[in-house]
Amino acid sequence: MTPSLLMAVLASGFIYGITPGPGVLAVFGIGAAHGRRAGAGFLCGHLLGDVVWCSTALIAIVGAREIGSTAFDVLGVLSALYLFWLGWRAVRAQRRNGDEPQGAARKPFWHGILFGLTNPKAYPVAVATFTALLSSRAELLNWSMLPALIALSFLGGLLAYAILIGVVGAQRVRTLYQRHELLITRLCGVMFIGFAINALVHALPGLMPNKA
């Protein structure tokens, strides 16, 4: 495993874990209402769902690569289009009206497990994120590397969650996040669009007919 591939997998797990989404919004709500310990419990449970979905995404990516480069390139294009759609929605997001996101107060750990395993966006976002960052190194992927890939993505997600636990429940951070939530969402949208463009740049040439 090359250093660039190692860093790409770590970065994929980290970005997947720390990017604002339903889970991140939920943990900020839990932290504000019930403190850092409850937020940490929720994230520890949610991490199980992340491991399941990231592992499934990596299996799909390596499987597509082993079947052939065309299958991987098609997966890359589909993932890029999905990421672009998510990014475009985030860039055009409007300020929300309504209640703060709420979490389970009594059993945050089990609530986190249920939340992580049943999030309908978890798998496609994992596939899209990993494909976008691994597409330039597709030729290096094989089944023997899968355990190491899963372990590295887990470490990346663990680092992301450690940062979230460090800040969740802090009133200053909470206030700052609420004040600039729309800007943060739109910046994440721009990042998703950038990942989408990166995935397309690496996937489309493989689908073009050769002019030899």
Short mmCIF file of C-alpha atoms in Angstrom, two decimals:
data_model
loop_
_atom_site.label_atom_id
_atom_site.label_comp_id
_atom_site.label_asym_id
_atom_site.label_seq_id
_atom_site.Cartn_x
_atom_site.Cartn_y
_atom_site.Cartn_z
CA MET A 1 0.00 0.00 0.00
CA THR A 2 1.56 3.29 -1.10
CA PRO A 3 1.65 6.32 1.20
CA SER A 4 -0.70 8.22 -1.13
CA LEU A 5 -3.27 5.40 -1.03
CA LEU A 6 -2.94 5.16 2.74
CA MET A 7 -3.58 8.87 3.14
CA ALA A 8 -6.48 8.78 0.66
CA VAL A 9 -8.28 6.06 2.64
CA LEU A 10 -7.62 7.82 5.95
CA ALA A 11 -8.91 11.08 4.45
CA SER A 12 -12.00 9.33 3.08
CA GLY A 13 -12.91 7.93 6.50
CA PHE A 14 -12.21 11.27 8.15
CA ILE A 15 -14.25 13.32 5.67
CA TYR A 16 -17.11 10.83 5.78
CA GLY A 17 -17.19 11.07 9.57
CA ILE A 18 -16.80 14.80 10.07
CA THR A 19 -18.79 16.26 7.17
CA PRO A 20 -22.00 17.89 8.46
CA GLY A 21 -24.99 15.65 7.91
CA PRO A 22 -27.82 14.05 9.92
CA GLY A 23 -25.42 12.39 12.36
CA VAL A 24 -23.32 15.49 13.00
CA LEU A 25 -26.41 17.66 13.45
CA ALA A 26 -27.88 15.09 15.84
CA VAL A 27 -24.75 14.95 18.00
CA PHE A 28 -24.60 18.73 18.27
CA GLY A 29 -28.22 18.73 19.41
CA ILE A 30 -27.55 15.96 21.96
CA GLY A 31 -24.43 17.71 23.22
CA ALA A 32 -26.23 21.00 23.68
CA ALA A 33 -29.14 19.40 25.53
CA HIS A 34 -27.43 16.69 27.57
CA GLY A 35 -23.70 17.37 27.61
CA ARG A 36 -20.50 16.02 26.08
CA ARG A 37 -20.83 12.53 27.62
CA ALA A 38 -24.20 11.92 25.94
CA GLY A 39 -22.82 13.21 22.64
CA ALA A 40 -19.81 10.91 22.94
CA GLY A 41 -22.09 7.95 23.66
CA PHE A 42 -24.15 8.70 20.58
CA LEU A 43 -21.03 8.93 18.39
CA CYS A 44 -19.57 5.69 19.75
CA GLY A 45 -22.78 3.91 18.78
CA HIS A 46 -22.96 5.70 15.44
CA LEU A 47 -19.43 4.53 14.64
CA LEU A 48 -20.70 0.97 14.27
CA GLY A 49 -22.99 2.08 11.46
CA ASP A 50 -20.10 3.94 9.83
CA VAL A 51 -17.94 0.80 9.91
CA VAL A 52 -20.71 -1.27 8.32
CA TRP A 53 -21.47 1.23 5.54
CA CYS A 54 -17.84 2.13 4.82
CA SER A 55 -16.91 -1.57 4.67
CA THR A 56 -19.80 -2.24 2.30
CA ALA A 57 -18.75 0.70 0.14
CA LEU A 58 -15.13 -0.50 0.00
CA ILE A 59 -16.28 -4.02 -0.92
CA ALA A 60 -18.33 -2.55 -3.78
CA ILE A 61 -15.42 -0.39 -4.95
CA VAL A 62 -12.82 -3.20 -4.84
CA GLY A 63 -15.31 -5.58 -6.45
CA ALA A 64 -15.95 -3.16 -9.29
CA ARG A 65 -12.20 -2.74 -9.75
CA GLU A 66 -11.62 -6.51 -9.83
CA ILE A 67 -14.42 -7.05 -12.34
CA GLY A 68 -12.83 -4.52 -14.64
CA SER A 69 -11.89 -0.89 -14.99
CA THR A 70 -15.09 -0.14 -16.91
CA ALA A 71 -17.26 -1.17 -13.95
CA PHE A 72 -15.16 0.98 -11.64
CA ASP A 73 -15.37 3.94 -14.02
CA VAL A 74 -19.16 3.60 -14.26
CA LEU A 75 -19.35 3.48 -10.46
CA GLY A 76 -17.13 6.57 -10.37
CA VAL A 77 -19.41 8.50 -12.73
CA LEU A 78 -22.57 7.53 -10.82
CA SER A 79 -20.93 8.45 -7.52
CA ALA A 80 -19.74 11.76 -8.96
CA LEU A 81 -23.24 12.63 -10.18
CA TYR A 82 -24.69 11.78 -6.75
CA LEU A 83 -22.04 13.87 -4.99
CA PHE A 84 -22.67 16.77 -7.36
CA TRP A 85 -26.40 16.55 -6.63
CA LEU A 86 -25.77 16.58 -2.88
CA GLY A 87 -23.35 19.48 -3.27
CA TRP A 88 -25.75 21.48 -5.43
CA ARG A 89 -28.55 20.99 -2.90
CA ALA A 90 -26.25 22.11 -0.09
CA VAL A 91 -25.07 25.19 -2.00
CA ARG A 92 -28.70 26.20 -2.58
CA ALA A 93 -29.79 25.40 1.01
CA GLN A 94 -31.96 27.91 2.79
CA ARG A 95 -32.11 28.66 6.49
CA ARG A 96 -34.22 26.09 8.27
CA ASN A 97 -37.27 26.90 10.33
CA GLY A 98 -38.31 24.62 13.16
CA ASP A 99 -36.97 22.84 16.16
CA GLU A 100 -33.39 21.96 16.92
CA PRO A 101 -32.35 18.41 16.05
CA GLN A 102 -33.10 16.14 19.00
CA GLY A 103 -31.36 13.01 20.21
CA ALA A 104 -32.20 10.29 22.68
CA ALA A 105 -31.48 11.44 26.22
CA ARG A 106 -31.70 8.14 28.06
CA LYS A 107 -29.66 5.73 25.90
CA PRO A 108 -27.52 7.76 23.51
CA PHE A 109 -25.21 4.82 22.69
CA TRP A 110 -28.03 2.57 21.47
CA HIS A 111 -29.69 5.50 19.77
CA GLY A 112 -26.41 6.11 17.92
CA ILE A 113 -26.24 2.48 16.75
CA LEU A 114 -29.82 2.59 15.45
CA PHE A 115 -29.27 5.99 13.85
CA GLY A 116 -26.04 4.91 12.13
CA LEU A 117 -27.39 1.61 10.80
CA THR A 118 -30.66 3.02 9.47
CA ASN A 119 -29.44 6.25 7.85
CA PRO A 120 -30.62 5.85 4.21
CA LYS A 121 -27.90 8.19 2.89
CA ALA A 122 -25.01 6.40 4.61
CA TYR A 123 -24.13 3.83 1.93
CA PRO A 124 -24.40 6.03 -1.20
CA VAL A 125 -22.48 8.85 0.51
CA ALA A 126 -19.77 6.39 1.59
CA VAL A 127 -19.47 4.98 -1.94
CA ALA A 128 -19.39 8.45 -3.46
CA THR A 129 -16.81 9.81 -1.00
CA PHE A 130 -14.45 6.83 -1.22
CA THR A 131 -14.76 6.60 -5.00
CA ALA A 132 -14.00 10.30 -5.41
CA LEU A 133 -10.79 10.06 -3.38
CA LEU A 134 -9.64 6.61 -4.51
CA SER A 135 -10.40 6.85 -8.22
CA SER A 136 -6.90 8.08 -9.13
CA ARG A 137 -5.42 5.02 -7.38
CA ALA A 138 -7.90 2.44 -8.65
CA GLU A 139 -5.21 0.24 -10.19
CA LEU A 140 -3.76 -0.43 -6.72
CA LEU A 141 -6.94 -1.88 -5.21
CA ASN A 142 -7.40 -5.63 -4.69
CA TRP A 143 -9.16 -8.01 -2.30
CA SER A 144 -6.04 -8.70 -0.21
CA MET A 145 -5.96 -5.03 0.77
CA LEU A 146 -9.59 -4.93 1.95
CA PRO A 147 -8.93 -5.53 5.70
CA ALA A 148 -6.29 -2.77 5.71
CA LEU A 149 -8.61 -0.43 3.79
CA ILE A 150 -11.42 -1.01 6.31
CA ALA A 151 -9.04 -0.50 9.25
CA LEU A 152 -7.69 2.74 7.78
CA SER A 153 -11.16 4.10 7.07
CA PHE A 154 -12.11 3.23 10.66
CA LEU A 155 -9.09 5.17 11.97
CA GLY A 156 -10.05 8.16 9.83
CA GLY A 157 -13.60 8.08 11.16
CA LEU A 158 -12.32 7.66 14.71
CA LEU A 159 -10.16 10.77 14.34
CA ALA A 160 -13.15 12.72 13.01
CA TYR A 161 -15.30 11.62 15.93
CA ALA A 162 -12.57 12.45 18.44
CA ILE A 163 -12.61 16.02 17.14
CA LEU A 164 -16.41 16.15 17.32
CA ILE A 165 -16.40 14.83 20.89
CA GLY A 166 -13.86 17.48 21.80
CA VAL A 167 -16.12 20.30 20.70
CA VAL A 168 -19.64 18.95 21.24
CA GLY A 169 -21.47 20.52 24.11
CA ALA A 170 -19.26 23.62 24.22
CA GLN A 171 -21.60 26.60 24.25
CA ARG A 172 -19.29 28.80 22.20
CA VAL A 173 -18.98 26.17 19.49
CA ARG A 174 -22.70 25.51 19.59
CA THR A 175 -23.47 29.21 19.18
CA LEU A 176 -20.95 29.59 16.38
CA TYR A 177 -22.33 26.57 14.55
CA GLN A 178 -25.91 27.77 14.82
CA ARG A 179 -24.94 31.27 13.70
CA HIS A 180 -23.06 30.05 10.63
CA GLU A 181 -24.87 26.77 9.95
CA LEU A 182 -26.02 27.88 6.51
CA LEU A 183 -22.52 28.98 5.48
CA ILE A 184 -21.02 25.71 6.73
CA THR A 185 -23.61 23.72 4.80
CA ARG A 186 -22.88 25.64 1.61
CA LEU A 187 -19.11 25.26 2.00
CA CYS A 188 -19.60 21.52 2.40
CA GLY A 189 -21.66 21.62 -0.77
CA VAL A 190 -18.76 23.24 -2.61
CA MET A 191 -16.46 20.51 -1.26
CA PHE A 192 -18.83 17.80 -2.50
CA ILE A 193 -18.91 19.40 -5.94
CA GLY A 194 -15.11 19.43 -5.95
CA PHE A 195 -15.04 15.71 -5.12
CA ALA A 196 -17.55 15.10 -7.90
CA ILE A 197 -15.38 16.91 -10.45
CA ASN A 198 -12.32 14.97 -9.27
CA ALA A 199 -14.17 11.66 -9.69
CA LEU A 200 -15.37 12.61 -13.18
CA VAL A 201 -11.88 13.65 -14.26
CA HIS A 202 -10.56 10.18 -13.40
CA ALA A 203 -13.57 8.13 -14.51
CA LEU A 204 -14.64 9.64 -17.83
CA PRO A 205 -11.38 9.01 -19.76
CA GLY A 206 -11.73 5.28 -19.07
CA LEU A 207 -15.17 5.28 -20.69
CA MET A 208 -14.08 7.13 -23.82
CA PRO A 209 -13.41 5.02 -26.94
CA ASN A 210 -9.72 4.70 -27.76
CA LYS A 211 -8.61 6.49 -30.90
CA ALA A 212 -5.58 4.33 -31.55
#
